[in-house]
Every structure is written in structure tokens, then in C-alpha cells.
Amino acid sequence: MSDAPAGGAPTSTDVALRVAARLAPGSGLPSARDLVILSESDPGPPPPAWGDRQALTLAAVLSARARTDSLVDGIDLIHRYFVGRQLIRPAVMGDGARSILLASAAEYCGAAGWPQIGVGFATSSLLFADSPARRFRAFAVLAQNLSMNGEYAAATVAIDEARAVFHDEGWDAAETDHWMLFGEAMIAAGRADAARVRDLADELESARPDEPSWSYTAGMLRATACFVSRDYTAGLAQCRALLLGSNRSHRTVRERVRGLHSGILALQGDLDEALAVIEGCTTQPGHAVCFTAYRASVLLDLGRDRELIDETNACVALGDGHCLAPLPAILVRRAVAFARLDAPQRAVASMEATLMLIERTGGSVIPFLAVPRHETVRLLQTVAARRCDLRAQIDALIAVLPPASAASCGRGGIEALTPAEVALTRMLAADLPLSQIARARSVSLSTVKSQVRSIYAKLGVSTRQAAVAVLRRTSG
């Protein structure tokens, strides 16, 4: 990092040390100007030896880049200075400086979409935290990365510890941590607690009312609450306002809004638009936000089951190169797709893997909120018959699955229809030729024929006329 002063102006190192002194609460907030200056600076190669000054300078740059969304270097910036969690060069520094540096590395990893790496840095930061302020910061970035990685039980413990320290010290609300509140909201969403998600959105926005990125995150949380509570009209409006608005935001939050937008459109039956809004979206390395998972959800609704399996194969093969959080959603959709493709053993194995993953991490119901209820319940019950130890978890999941619509309950197997099949039934009732339906839905004629056969089987009929008659009876 250049230290050349201009006309007595502070050096970039001076700016970095000023920011580093304000990364933990109790000393005020870093200025937006300082963060921008640092985000545009190059911290340079590793020093011959690390001392407090060098550690604090790098800490400030990492946090500045995380907070201003300057993430072009990705995880390579971390690898420039660290092997694993160890600094590349020898280090002689105080515990406080080391804790601050490791916390900033964790903050950057989370922002860059690598929470599975950030967890390790945050855990190490906690080991060296030698004051309440540094303990809060270590717990906050630990909560950030654990929650982003889908490890909700451990994240809850970290959040409770961070909140206790913050309360005991009586710091100003503005000095709370953005990502800690975000993580707590993700945990609440995983419990389908829409009211708590809204409360946390309000807390986030009121802490920094003049900070656009905090307001944007609060808006994303409100859209999430709408999704969880099935208020899809309000959720769609919130997503569109965020995506079309001018407020700046963090990349991972913008990506989550786009995924929510697609998911809500799919639940409303607008499947072509649901695919279109994520068309061209790139999944960043680390897969903290996985557009393959969002796309898989729509493909399942469209009945494009083989395509779903083919597209998600790479995700399930990535191992620790894939963030844990999106995997349950991918696995449960693969389970349903395998069942449709007449691969019952693979279907049950995928569902069982989903449940075991959720049990190990503290769980989230989100992966189950946009899958066909009938097919999902059938698979869950099959797993329950094999795994008595998962019975309580399965019963709890079935209890929170969205109910079938009032029009479809108990009549002709309509509750078994996927959202894509429900949308297709409207076209069947309109007496459109199958070829025209295929063009309108941007799928092949063979896909439409396959979906029609599935509809007939679920309704217990053998002709289009009989299917339409069942549909009209149940809707009337």
C-alpha cells in the first residue's frame, strides 16, 4: 500500500489505521469516505514480517472491500496473505491486532461468498479477542459466516453471545453488525417465523437509517418474510422495487433478491418469467447464492426433471467448494425429480440426505416451501418408514408444508399437481392444441405430452375431456 503523502495529506496507511480502530464497536464508525479510499487501494504483497501495523492495515482494507462490495479479487485476495488460516510470513503481533485481522478476513470471506472459509477465520479471531469489543466482532463475523453457510444451530449460539456482549457494554445501536442481523433473520426465515424476520428488518434499518445498503438488506428481508408467509403479491412488489431501484447494496443481497423474485414468480405459475429473471445470472465461486438451485426449482415445476438432474450434478459433486446452505434445496428437488423418473432408490437416498443435512446444521424449512406437497410428503413418509430416528423431524416438516389450495383439497388428486401442471391445466381447459401450448410455454411438444400424462394419472382419468371436467368441478 502506498504511503506517499500529498501536501501533508494523511497517507493511505494512516487512513487504514483510522478505519481499523473503528471496526469493533465502542469507538465510532469508519467514515464512508475512508472506506471508499481503502477499497480502491492495493494492499500490496505480504510484508517480510507481520507486526501490528501491517496486520491492522490489511484488516482495514479487507473490511473496506467487504463493506463497499469491492470483491473483484474474490478469494484470491485472502490466498495472497494466508495459507489456510495462517499468515504466509512470520508474525509478531499482539492478540488484539491478530483478532482484528482474522475477523476482517472472515468478514471479507462472507461478503465474497465463501462462508465455509470465513467460519475458520472467525473462530480463530475469537481465540485472540482480548476485549469485549473484539469478542463482539469475532462473534458477529462468526454468526455471519455460519448463517450464510446454513449452520443455523451454531450461528444461533454466536448471535446470542454477540448480543449479550453488545447489551452489557451499552454501545450505540448504530454500531451493531449488519451481517449478524442478516444472519439472525435467515435463521428466523428457516423457522418460517415471518414476524421475527420483519422485526429484524426494522432493527437493521433503524440502526443505520441513512445507509442505503442497510435499507436494501432490510427490504430483502421483508420480501423474504412475504415469501415465508405466502404473501406473494407483496413479496413480488418488494422484489421489483429493490431490483429496479437505485439504492446500492451488497452483491450477495442483490443475488438473493433475484432468486426470491424467481421463486415467487414460479409459485404464482409464471414459470417462463421465473426462468427469465435468472437467465444469465452467474453463480459466484463458493456458491453462497446458487442460481443452479433457483433454476432447479423452476425446472421441477416445468416437469423438466432430467434437465434438473443434469444441471445439479455439478453442485452435489463440488464438496466443500459448495456452500452448505443451498444444498438441501437442491437435494430435495433432486429427490422429487428422481421419483418422477422412476428411480425410487435414488429419490429416497436424496431425501434422506436432505433430512440428515438439515438435522446436523439446525435446519431450515425454506427448501420445502416451494415443492409439490403431495410428492414431497410421499417421499418424506417413505424415509420415515426406514428411519425412525428422523420421524420427529419429518412430522415437524410436514406440519409446516404449505397446504394445498382450498379448491384442490380432497378432489380427484389435484393436490398432487405441481405448479407447472396447475398452469398447464388452465390451457387444457381453454381447448388449446398441445403444439400451441408447447410454444406458449417455451418447451418441447414431448415435454407437454409428458406433463399431460402426469396430470391424467394424478387426476385418475384417461382423456382430456375427463380431466377438464374434474378441474371444473373442483374449481366450482
XYZ file of C-alpha atoms in Angstrom, residues 132-293:
162
model
C -15.435 -7.047 24.844
C -15.400 -5.068 21.588
C -13.213 -7.624 19.856
C -15.236 -10.501 21.287
C -18.383 -8.928 19.854
C -16.756 -8.508 16.463
C -15.485 -12.093 16.450
C -18.897 -13.479 17.428
C -20.610 -11.237 14.842
C -18.482 -12.409 11.904
C -18.789 -15.985 13.162
C -22.578 -15.610 13.102
C -22.348 -14.047 9.629
C -20.460 -16.959 8.133
C -22.231 -19.760 9.994
C -25.662 -18.474 8.989
C -24.613 -17.881 5.380
C -23.282 -21.443 5.308
C -26.569 -22.819 6.631
C -25.172 -23.861 10.036
C -28.083 -22.368 11.924
C -27.710 -24.050 15.319
C -24.114 -22.886 15.739
C -24.976 -19.451 14.321
C -27.720 -19.033 16.923
C -25.192 -19.576 19.724
C -22.820 -16.996 18.202
C -25.635 -14.458 17.813
C -26.729 -14.910 21.425
C -23.153 -14.354 22.611
C -22.714 -11.270 20.427
C -25.996 -9.737 21.557
C -25.133 -10.368 25.215
C -21.785 -8.566 24.876
C -23.384 -5.682 22.981
C -26.104 -5.281 25.608
C -23.684 -5.458 28.541
C -21.436 -2.780 27.056
C -24.321 -0.442 26.214
C -22.977 0.566 22.814
C -24.949 2.747 20.416
C -27.353 0.792 18.175
C -25.598 2.157 15.071
C -22.501 0.136 15.990
C -24.249 -3.212 15.673
C -23.232 -5.594 12.908
C -25.090 -5.699 9.590
C -24.335 -9.338 8.818
C -25.135 -10.551 12.317
C -28.673 -9.167 11.984
C -28.895 -10.582 8.463
C -27.861 -13.988 9.777
C -30.392 -13.890 12.587
C -33.104 -13.087 10.046
C -32.069 -16.036 7.873
C -32.403 -18.313 10.890
C -35.875 -16.917 11.620
C -36.867 -17.449 7.984
C -35.685 -21.039 8.272
C -38.193 -21.478 11.116
C -40.913 -19.859 8.957
C -41.107 -17.040 11.537
C -42.108 -14.172 9.250
C -42.879 -11.817 12.159
C -39.347 -12.152 13.538
C -37.847 -11.582 10.083
C -39.809 -8.320 9.820
C -38.697 -7.251 13.306
C -35.070 -7.794 12.335
C -35.569 -5.854 9.096
C -36.850 -2.946 11.177
C -33.930 -3.244 13.606
C -31.446 -3.269 10.746
C -32.934 -0.232 9.036
C -33.351 1.804 12.216
C -29.729 1.166 13.245
C -28.404 2.987 10.152
C -31.352 4.799 8.526
C -29.039 6.828 6.277
C -27.090 3.836 4.968
C -28.578 2.690 1.621
C -27.106 -0.814 1.725
C -28.614 -1.461 5.166
C -32.018 -0.274 3.923
C -31.671 -2.522 0.873
C -30.954 -5.540 3.057
C -33.968 -4.654 5.202
C -36.082 -4.635 2.038
C -34.750 -8.058 1.050
C -35.676 -9.383 4.498
C -39.215 -8.031 4.131
C -39.508 -9.799 0.773
C -38.294 -12.974 2.480
C -40.963 -12.566 5.160
C -43.593 -12.287 2.411
C -42.285 -15.490 0.821
C -42.390 -17.363 4.127
C -45.906 -16.122 4.948
C -47.086 -16.804 1.358
C -47.964 -13.161 0.702
C -46.672 -13.486 -2.837
C -48.182 -10.306 -4.267
C -46.475 -8.117 -1.675
C -43.256 -10.106 -1.979
C -43.166 -9.682 -5.740
C -43.732 -5.940 -5.437
C -40.930 -5.670 -2.868
C -38.510 -7.621 -5.078
C -39.259 -5.478 -8.105
C -38.840 -2.271 -6.113
C -35.420 -3.442 -4.941
C -34.215 -4.726 -8.313
C -35.344 -1.636 -10.202
C -34.391 0.903 -7.525
C -31.170 2.892 -7.329
C -30.031 2.064 -3.789
C -26.658 0.374 -3.607
C -26.385 -2.959 -1.893
C -24.145 -5.928 -1.238
C -23.763 -8.404 -4.090
C -24.970 -11.383 -2.100
C -28.106 -9.483 -1.059
C -28.900 -8.438 -4.645
C -28.452 -12.023 -5.781
C -30.804 -13.276 -3.082
C -33.429 -10.756 -4.155
C -33.202 -12.020 -7.727
C -33.574 -15.598 -6.522
C -36.584 -14.657 -4.388
C -38.109 -12.877 -7.374
C -37.779 -16.026 -9.466
C -39.151 -18.235 -6.701
C -42.238 -16.111 -6.134
C -42.964 -15.929 -9.863
C -42.775 -19.721 -10.042
C -45.167 -20.110 -7.122
C -47.619 -17.859 -8.955
C -47.366 -20.057 -12.056
C -45.334 -17.576 -14.147
C -42.704 -20.168 -14.939
C -41.270 -18.681 -18.124
C -40.696 -15.346 -16.394
C -39.300 -17.150 -13.355
C -36.609 -18.654 -15.563
C -36.072 -15.417 -17.473
C -35.251 -13.297 -14.411
C -32.329 -15.571 -13.505
C -31.229 -16.225 -17.079
C -27.599 -15.211 -17.414
C -27.060 -14.864 -13.662
C -23.647 -16.199 -12.729
C -23.148 -18.270 -9.614
C -20.047 -16.924 -7.906
C -17.344 -19.365 -6.757
C -18.295 -20.749 -3.369
C -21.998 -20.977 -4.265
C -23.214 -18.977 -1.237
C -26.002 -17.889 -3.579
C -26.543 -20.726 -6.043
C -28.527 -19.864 -9.154
C -28.477 -23.531 -10.130
C -30.618 -24.166 -7.039
